[in-house]
Structure formats: C-alpha cells, structure tokens
Amino acid sequence: MKSTIKGLKLSDIIAEIKKLDDMIVMHKKHTKDNLMSSQYEARKDKLFSELLYELASPRFRSQYSYTLAGQLINKFYKKNKVQVNPNDKNFSELRELASLLK
C-alpha cells in the first residue's frame, strides 16, 4: 500500500484490533471475570466500525475494499460466538435483514 495518511491510519487500526483480539483471548483463557474482556471487545468493535467506515469512504470505496472488509470480518469475528438476546429489538431487525440474503 502506498504510504498515504489514510493508508497508514488503516494499518494502525488493524494493528490495534489485532492487539485487542490477543488481549481478549488472554483474558478469556486466564480469568473467569468477563469485565476486562468485554471492555476490550467494546473497544475492538468501535475500532472495527471506524475501519469499515474508512473502507467505505470515497478514498477506498471499491469492490476490493468491500472484499477486504469481508475478509477482516471473517478474521476478527467469525470465530466468536456472539451471545444475543433474541428479544433485543436490534437483533430482530438484523435477523430480518439477514433473511434477505437467503
């Protein structure tokens, strides 16, 4: 990647997400207290949303950036088993959207 400010910013975000992922794994393995891992997960989610926002910005917007977004989602979220409250309004809306993919 050319050394642009935006490109470096994305590289930094990905590196930070990797570090947070490692911290989450460490805390889940070595402690039964979910407080720290949930805090790291919240930070990871926030950074990941920034990353997706940047990949969809006019500077990067392309089929390749969307493919990269999918690869990043698979890397950082596929292995996670998300605990979802089925009564959560946001979950039901997302489930309806997911049904459109079928």
XYZ file of N, CA, C and O in Angstrom:
408
model
N 0.847 -1.170 0.000
C 0.000 0.000 0.000
C 0.889 1.228 0.000
O 1.893 1.281 0.698
N 0.525 2.216 -0.804
C 1.275 3.462 -0.795
C 1.179 4.066 0.597
O 0.182 3.934 1.282
N 2.220 4.735 0.989
C 2.231 5.352 2.309
C 1.450 6.654 2.305
O 2.013 7.737 2.204
N 0.151 6.525 2.367
C -0.702 7.696 2.486
C -1.134 7.809 3.937
O -1.073 6.831 4.691
N -1.569 8.968 4.318
C -2.034 9.152 5.694
C -3.208 8.221 5.977
O -3.247 7.570 7.018
N -4.154 8.128 5.034
C -5.315 7.237 5.216
C -4.867 5.780 5.299
O -5.362 5.024 6.120
N -3.931 5.387 4.416
C -3.439 4.009 4.424
C -2.737 3.669 5.721
O -2.926 2.588 6.276
N -1.949 4.591 6.217
C -1.262 4.362 7.495
C -2.261 4.290 8.642
O -2.104 3.487 9.562
N -3.298 5.115 8.574
C -4.325 5.095 9.610
C -5.009 3.730 9.637
O -5.217 3.150 10.706
N -5.345 3.197 8.460
C -5.979 1.884 8.395
C -5.048 0.791 8.916
O -5.483 -0.112 9.631
N -3.777 0.880 8.583
C -2.792 -0.088 9.086
C -2.716 -0.041 10.601
O -2.660 -1.079 11.262
N -2.733 1.162 11.153
C -2.694 1.318 12.607
C -3.940 0.740 13.268
O -3.857 0.094 14.311
N -5.091 0.959 12.653
C -6.343 0.430 13.210
C -6.317 -1.092 13.201
O -6.665 -1.734 14.200
N -5.866 -1.683 12.098
C -5.800 -3.145 12.018
C -4.828 -3.696 13.060
O -5.116 -4.692 13.736
N -3.691 -3.047 13.222
C -2.716 -3.488 14.230
C -3.312 -3.403 15.638
O -3.117 -4.312 16.452
N -4.044 -2.353 15.907
C -4.669 -2.189 17.233
C -5.750 -3.247 17.452
O -5.876 -3.792 18.548
N -6.519 -3.558 16.417
C -7.545 -4.601 16.533
C -6.893 -5.946 16.828
O -7.387 -6.720 17.650
N -5.767 -6.236 16.166
C -5.039 -7.484 16.435
C -4.611 -7.558 17.898
O -4.760 -8.593 18.548
N -4.074 -6.456 18.424
C -3.644 -6.426 19.831
C -4.826 -6.650 20.767
O -4.730 -7.393 21.744
N -5.943 -5.994 20.458
C -7.136 -6.159 21.290
C -7.646 -7.591 21.230
O -8.053 -8.159 22.256
N -7.599 -8.194 20.059
C -8.016 -9.585 19.903
C -7.162 -10.498 20.789
O -7.687 -11.391 21.457
N -5.858 -10.252 20.803
C -4.955 -11.035 21.652
C -5.288 -10.840 23.135
O -5.268 -11.798 23.913
N -5.579 -9.624 23.519
C -5.921 -9.336 24.922
C -7.237 -10.026 25.315
O -7.357 -10.552 26.420
N -8.187 -10.038 24.402
C -9.469 -10.699 24.665
C -9.245 -12.189 24.902
O -9.748 -12.758 25.872
N -8.473 -12.807 24.024
C -8.184 -14.246 24.148
C -7.474 -14.519 25.467
O -7.830 -15.449 26.197
N -6.474 -13.701 25.795
C -5.731 -13.890 27.036
C -6.656 -13.807 28.251
O -6.598 -14.653 29.142
N -7.512 -12.791 28.290
C -8.388 -12.619 29.444
C -9.436 -13.722 29.537
O -9.799 -14.125 30.635
N -9.896 -14.212 28.406
C -10.879 -15.295 28.438
C -10.253 -16.608 28.895
O -10.919 -17.422 29.531
N -8.969 -16.806 28.582
C -8.284 -18.034 28.979
C -7.905 -18.034 30.459
O -7.955 -19.058 31.111
N -7.499 -16.878 30.971
C -6.871 -16.837 32.289
C -7.749 -16.281 33.412
O -7.313 -16.235 34.544
N -8.946 -15.870 33.108
C -9.794 -15.330 34.165
C -11.252 -15.623 33.870
O -11.657 -15.712 32.720
N -12.009 -15.774 34.922
C -13.443 -16.013 34.767
C -14.221 -14.707 34.768
O -15.398 -14.676 34.485
N -13.538 -13.623 35.085
C -14.175 -12.305 35.105
C -14.253 -11.775 33.672
O -13.239 -11.574 33.024
N -15.466 -11.558 33.196
C -15.659 -11.103 31.821
C -15.570 -9.598 31.664
O -15.669 -9.095 30.545
N -15.387 -8.881 32.753
C -15.383 -7.424 32.677
C -14.280 -6.908 31.750
O -14.546 -6.101 30.858
N -13.068 -7.374 31.943
C -11.955 -6.887 31.122
C -12.130 -7.286 29.661
O -11.948 -6.467 28.764
N -12.481 -8.538 29.423
C -12.626 -8.964 28.030
C -13.783 -8.228 27.361
O -13.678 -7.873 26.174
N -14.853 -7.952 28.092
C -15.959 -7.216 27.470
C -15.562 -5.773 27.165
O -16.005 -5.199 26.165
N -14.700 -5.193 27.995
C -14.207 -3.845 27.707
C -13.323 -3.844 26.458
O -13.415 -2.944 25.617
N -12.458 -4.852 26.347
C -11.625 -4.964 25.148
C -12.488 -5.222 23.910
O -12.210 -4.695 22.838
N -13.534 -6.030 24.053
C -14.422 -6.303 22.922
C -15.143 -5.033 22.473
O -15.290 -4.798 21.268
N -15.566 -4.210 23.419
C -16.238 -2.953 23.069
C -15.279 -2.032 22.315
O -15.656 -1.407 21.315
N -14.037 -1.966 22.766
C -13.035 -1.141 22.077
C -12.758 -1.689 20.682
O -12.646 -0.941 19.710
N -12.660 -3.003 20.577
C -12.428 -3.646 19.278
C -13.583 -3.327 18.329
O -13.363 -2.981 17.162
N -14.817 -3.447 18.813
C -15.983 -3.154 17.968
C -15.973 -1.708 17.493
O -16.293 -1.427 16.334
N -15.600 -0.802 18.374
C -15.551 0.622 17.997
C -14.491 0.851 16.914
O -14.747 1.518 15.907
N -13.308 0.290 17.116
C -12.248 0.439 16.114
C -12.641 -0.219 14.790
O -12.362 0.315 13.720
N -13.294 -1.370 14.886
C -13.686 -2.068 13.671
C -14.705 -1.254 12.883
O -14.649 -1.204 11.655
N -15.613 -0.589 13.585
C -16.586 0.252 12.874
C -15.886 1.421 12.194
O -16.256 1.814 11.083
N -14.852 1.978 12.837
C -14.060 3.040 12.200
C -13.376 2.514 10.943
O -13.344 3.195 9.912
N -12.854 1.309 11.026
C -12.185 0.688 9.886
C -13.159 0.492 8.727
O -12.852 0.840 7.581
N -14.343 -0.029 9.009
C -15.344 -0.223 7.963
C -15.771 1.105 7.357
O -15.946 1.215 6.138
N -15.916 2.107 8.195
C -16.294 3.433 7.713
C -15.241 3.964 6.738
O -15.564 4.494 5.681
N -13.976 3.812 7.103
C -12.886 4.277 6.231
C -12.833 3.495 4.925
O -12.604 4.063 3.858
N -13.060 2.174 4.991
C -13.030 1.363 3.775
C -14.174 1.722 2.825
O -14.061 1.525 1.620
N -15.264 2.263 3.366
C -16.401 2.662 2.534
C -16.326 4.129 2.133
O -17.183 4.611 1.398
N -15.299 4.830 2.587
C -15.163 6.244 2.246
C -14.763 6.380 0.776
O -14.236 5.440 0.173
N -15.002 7.542 0.192
C -14.685 7.732 -1.239
C -13.237 7.386 -1.604
O -12.979 6.914 -2.702
N -12.324 7.577 -0.693
C -10.904 7.305 -0.973
C -10.664 5.835 -1.314
O -9.870 5.486 -2.176
N -11.357 4.916 -0.628
C -11.116 3.484 -0.814
C -12.288 2.739 -1.439
O -12.145 1.588 -1.840
N -13.446 3.350 -1.500
C -14.676 2.676 -1.925
C -14.478 1.955 -3.259
O -14.221 2.564 -4.283
N -14.590 0.629 -3.202
C -14.431 -0.195 -4.403
C -14.830 -1.626 -4.060
O -15.034 -1.960 -2.889
N -14.910 -2.449 -5.092
C -15.196 -3.861 -4.838
C -14.097 -4.480 -3.981
O -14.360 -5.323 -3.144
N -12.866 -4.028 -4.209
C -11.758 -4.587 -3.431
C -11.878 -4.217 -1.953
O -11.650 -5.052 -1.081
N -12.252 -2.971 -1.671
C -12.358 -2.574 -0.253
C -13.479 -3.348 0.432
O -13.364 -3.696 1.603
N -14.556 -3.658 -0.299
C -15.642 -4.431 0.304
C -15.230 -5.887 0.507
O -15.603 -6.517 1.495
N -14.446 -6.416 -0.436
C -13.914 -7.767 -0.265
C -12.979 -7.811 0.938
O -13.026 -8.746 1.749
N -12.132 -6.796 1.055
C -11.234 -6.709 2.206
C -12.028 -6.628 3.503
O -11.682 -7.285 4.497
N -13.102 -5.857 3.516
C -13.953 -5.755 4.711
C -14.487 -7.131 5.095
O -14.482 -7.504 6.274
N -14.934 -7.900 4.114
C -15.422 -9.251 4.385
C -14.336 -10.149 4.957
O -14.573 -10.927 5.888
N -13.126 -10.038 4.410
C -12.002 -10.836 4.921
C -11.671 -10.453 6.358
O -11.380 -11.315 7.199
N -11.720 -9.161 6.645
C -11.438 -8.694 8.008
C -12.511 -9.170 8.986
O -12.204 -9.566 10.116
N -13.763 -9.150 8.552
C -14.848 -9.647 9.401
C -14.639 -11.128 9.698
O -14.754 -11.560 10.848
N -14.306 -11.904 8.662
C -14.048 -13.329 8.878
C -12.885 -13.557 9.828
O -12.921 -14.441 10.667
N -11.845 -12.754 9.689
C -10.672 -12.923 10.540
C -10.957 -12.571 11.994
O -10.581 -13.305 12.910
N -11.639 -11.462 12.218
C -11.787 -10.974 13.582
C -13.106 -11.326 14.259
O -13.235 -11.146 15.463
N -14.086 -11.837 13.510
C -15.376 -12.105 14.134
C -15.947 -13.491 13.867
O -16.836 -13.925 14.585
N -15.476 -14.189 12.877
C -16.057 -15.479 12.547
C -15.919 -16.482 13.692
O -16.833 -17.231 13.975
N -14.802 -16.460 14.379
C -14.560 -17.443 15.434
C -15.326 -17.138 16.713
O -15.450 -17.977 17.582
N -15.846 -15.924 16.823
C -16.563 -15.529 18.027
C -17.994 -16.046 17.998
O -18.672 -15.944 16.998
N -18.413 -16.575 19.131
C -19.809 -16.964 19.275
C -20.500 -15.822 19.995
O -20.258 -15.573 21.166
N -21.343 -15.132 19.272
C -21.988 -13.953 19.805
C -23.183 -14.366 20.659
O -24.023 -15.154 20.227
N -23.221 -13.845 21.875
C -24.353 -14.067 22.759
C -25.383 -12.982 22.462
O -25.123 -11.814 22.678
N -26.533 -13.384 21.936
C -27.544 -12.415 21.539
C -28.835 -12.709 22.284
O -29.259 -13.863 22.384
N -29.442 -11.659 22.780
C -30.750 -11.770 23.400
C -31.788 -11.749 22.276
O -31.936 -10.742 21.594
N -32.535 -12.850 22.073
C -33.494 -12.894 20.962
C -34.603 -11.847 21.092
O -35.261 -11.529 20.107
N -34.817 -11.299 22.265
C -35.841 -10.274 22.456
C -35.325 -8.868 22.168
O -36.090 -7.912 22.188
N -34.036 -8.757 21.915
C -33.432 -7.461 21.622
C -33.946 -6.950 20.283
O -33.872 -7.634 19.261
N -34.467 -5.729 20.272
C -35.050 -5.153 19.053
C -34.007 -5.076 17.935
O -34.304 -5.373 16.778
N -32.779 -4.687 18.266
C -31.729 -4.597 17.249
C -31.463 -5.957 16.610
O -31.249 -6.060 15.409
N -31.470 -6.997 17.436
C -31.227 -8.339 16.911
C -32.321 -8.741 15.940
O -32.051 -9.288 14.871
N -33.581 -8.479 16.287
C -34.673 -8.883 15.393
C -34.594 -8.134 14.061
O -34.861 -8.705 13.008
N -34.206 -6.867 14.096
C -34.057 -6.114 12.850
C -32.928 -6.679 11.996
O -33.055 -6.826 10.782
N -31.824 -7.029 12.649
C -30.700 -7.600 11.912
C -31.050 -8.980 11.361
O -30.663 -9.336 10.248
N -31.806 -9.746 12.136
C -32.225 -11.081 11.662
C -33.102 -10.946 10.423
O -32.972 -11.698 9.474
N -33.999 -9.931 10.422
C -34.839 -9.688 9.243
C -33.989 -9.315 8.038
O -34.230 -9.780 6.916
N -32.984 -8.479 8.247
C -32.088 -8.114 7.152
C -31.327 -9.323 6.635
O -31.147 -9.503 5.429
N -30.871 -10.179 7.555
C -30.127 -11.377 7.161
C -31.012 -12.310 6.345
O -30.520 -13.010 5.453
N -32.299 -12.330 6.629
C -33.200 -13.205 5.872
C -33.277 -12.803 4.402
O -33.622 -13.610 3.547
N -32.944 -11.559 4.094
C -32.938 -11.101 2.708
C -31.826 -11.763 1.897
O -31.876 -11.782 0.668
N -30.832 -12.302 2.573
C -29.707 -12.946 1.886
C -30.053 -14.354 1.407
O -29.335 -14.901 0.585
N -31.105 -14.899 1.925
C -31.465 -16.286 1.574
C -32.123 -16.372 0.235
O -32.658 -15.526 -0.337
